[in-house]
């Protein structure tokens, strides 16, 4: 059995059922508030009609090998710094320092230090400082 796909090609029914099941699971999780959709233009929370008002910081994948994506939401525009520190409190990388617009932002870090040197595997702290507050996210670099 095959399911007719919009492009005119076919996918096996079992694959289509799996994909539809995964989509429905994600929709249920978003509706329940246990997951959020993400991206550059993430909508406001359903039913609220307003944009989020708090600072948020996420890093994924975590742990990471090659690169970690650092996403955050700024409730207001202004100066912001995004830095990586080792567990001794030493800054190992400056990822951003400057003005940012309000809204969702995304940066990436390849696990390299200030001079571009490859850092050893271990736990690092990503710190976001903005006018609305300071947040720290622990990330694990696997080598």
PDB file of N, CA and C in Angstrom, residues 61-65 121-125 137-143:
ATOM      1  N   UNK A  61      22.559  20.938  19.445  1.00  0.00           N
ATOM      2  CA  UNK A  61      22.400  19.782  20.324  1.00  0.00           C
ATOM      3  C   UNK A  61      23.301  19.924  21.544  1.00  0.00           C
ATOM      4  N   UNK A  62      22.939  19.271  22.578  1.00  0.00           N
ATOM      5  CA  UNK A  62      23.715  19.322  23.810  1.00  0.00           C
ATOM      6  C   UNK A  62      23.650  17.954  24.471  1.00  0.00           C
ATOM      7  N   UNK A  63      24.727  17.209  24.469  1.00  0.00           N
ATOM      8  CA  UNK A  63      26.102  17.552  24.109  1.00  0.00           C
ATOM      9  C   UNK A  63      26.286  17.707  22.597  1.00  0.00           C
ATOM     10  N   UNK A  64      27.413  18.352  22.214  1.00  0.00           N
ATOM     11  CA  UNK A  64      27.701  18.567  20.797  1.00  0.00           C
ATOM     12  C   UNK A  64      29.138  18.169  20.486  1.00  0.00           C
ATOM     13  N   UNK A  65      29.379  17.883  19.194  1.00  0.00           N
ATOM     14  CA  UNK A  65      30.730  17.526  18.738  1.00  0.00           C
ATOM     15  C   UNK A  65      31.327  18.619  17.861  1.00  0.00           C
ATOM     16  N   UNK A 121      37.470  18.588  24.971  1.00  0.00           N
ATOM     17  CA  UNK A 121      36.124  18.200  25.371  1.00  0.00           C
ATOM     18  C   UNK A 121      35.899  18.504  26.841  1.00  0.00           C
ATOM     19  N   UNK A 122      34.670  18.779  27.189  1.00  0.00           N
ATOM     20  CA  UNK A 122      34.335  19.077  28.578  1.00  0.00           C
ATOM     21  C   UNK A 122      33.090  19.930  28.666  1.00  0.00           C
ATOM     22  N   UNK A 123      32.831  20.430  29.853  1.00  0.00           N
ATOM     23  CA  UNK A 123      31.656  21.256  30.105  1.00  0.00           C
ATOM     24  C   UNK A 123      32.053  22.727  30.021  1.00  0.00           C
ATOM     25  N   UNK A 124      31.244  23.492  29.319  1.00  0.00           N
ATOM     26  CA  UNK A 124      31.446  24.930  29.178  1.00  0.00           C
ATOM     27  C   UNK A 124      30.141  25.628  29.532  1.00  0.00           C
ATOM     28  N   UNK A 125      30.247  26.889  29.893  1.00  0.00           N
ATOM     29  CA  UNK A 125      29.073  27.688  30.228  1.00  0.00           C
ATOM     30  C   UNK A 125      28.900  28.769  29.179  1.00  0.00           C
ATOM     31  N   UNK A 137      23.807  28.883  30.317  1.00  0.00           N
ATOM     32  CA  UNK A 137      23.425  27.546  29.861  1.00  0.00           C
ATOM     33  C   UNK A 137      24.670  26.667  29.830  1.00  0.00           C
ATOM     34  N   UNK A 138      24.598  25.506  30.444  1.00  0.00           N
ATOM     35  CA  UNK A 138      25.714  24.560  30.435  1.00  0.00           C
ATOM     36  C   UNK A 138      25.657  23.752  29.141  1.00  0.00           C
ATOM     37  N   UNK A 139      26.821  23.611  28.469  1.00  0.00           N
ATOM     38  CA  UNK A 139      26.917  22.778  27.272  1.00  0.00           C
ATOM     39  C   UNK A 139      28.091  21.819  27.425  1.00  0.00           C
ATOM     40  N   UNK A 140      27.969  20.656  26.822  1.00  0.00           N
ATOM     41  CA  UNK A 140      29.030  19.652  26.872  1.00  0.00           C
ATOM     42  C   UNK A 140      29.610  19.459  25.483  1.00  0.00           C
ATOM     43  N   UNK A 141      30.907  19.704  25.368  1.00  0.00           N
ATOM     44  CA  UNK A 141      31.632  19.515  24.118  1.00  0.00           C
ATOM     45  C   UNK A 141      32.265  18.132  24.156  1.00  0.00           C
ATOM     46  N   UNK A 142      31.916  17.288  23.195  1.00  0.00           N
ATOM     47  CA  UNK A 142      32.435  15.922  23.121  1.00  0.00           C
ATOM     48  C   UNK A 142      33.518  15.870  22.051  1.00  0.00           C
ATOM     49  N   UNK A 143      34.693  15.410  22.405  1.00  0.00           N
ATOM     50  CA  UNK A 143      35.789  15.276  21.423  1.00  0.00           C
ATOM     51  C   UNK A 143      36.154  13.832  21.270  1.00  0.00           C
TER      52      UNK A 143
END
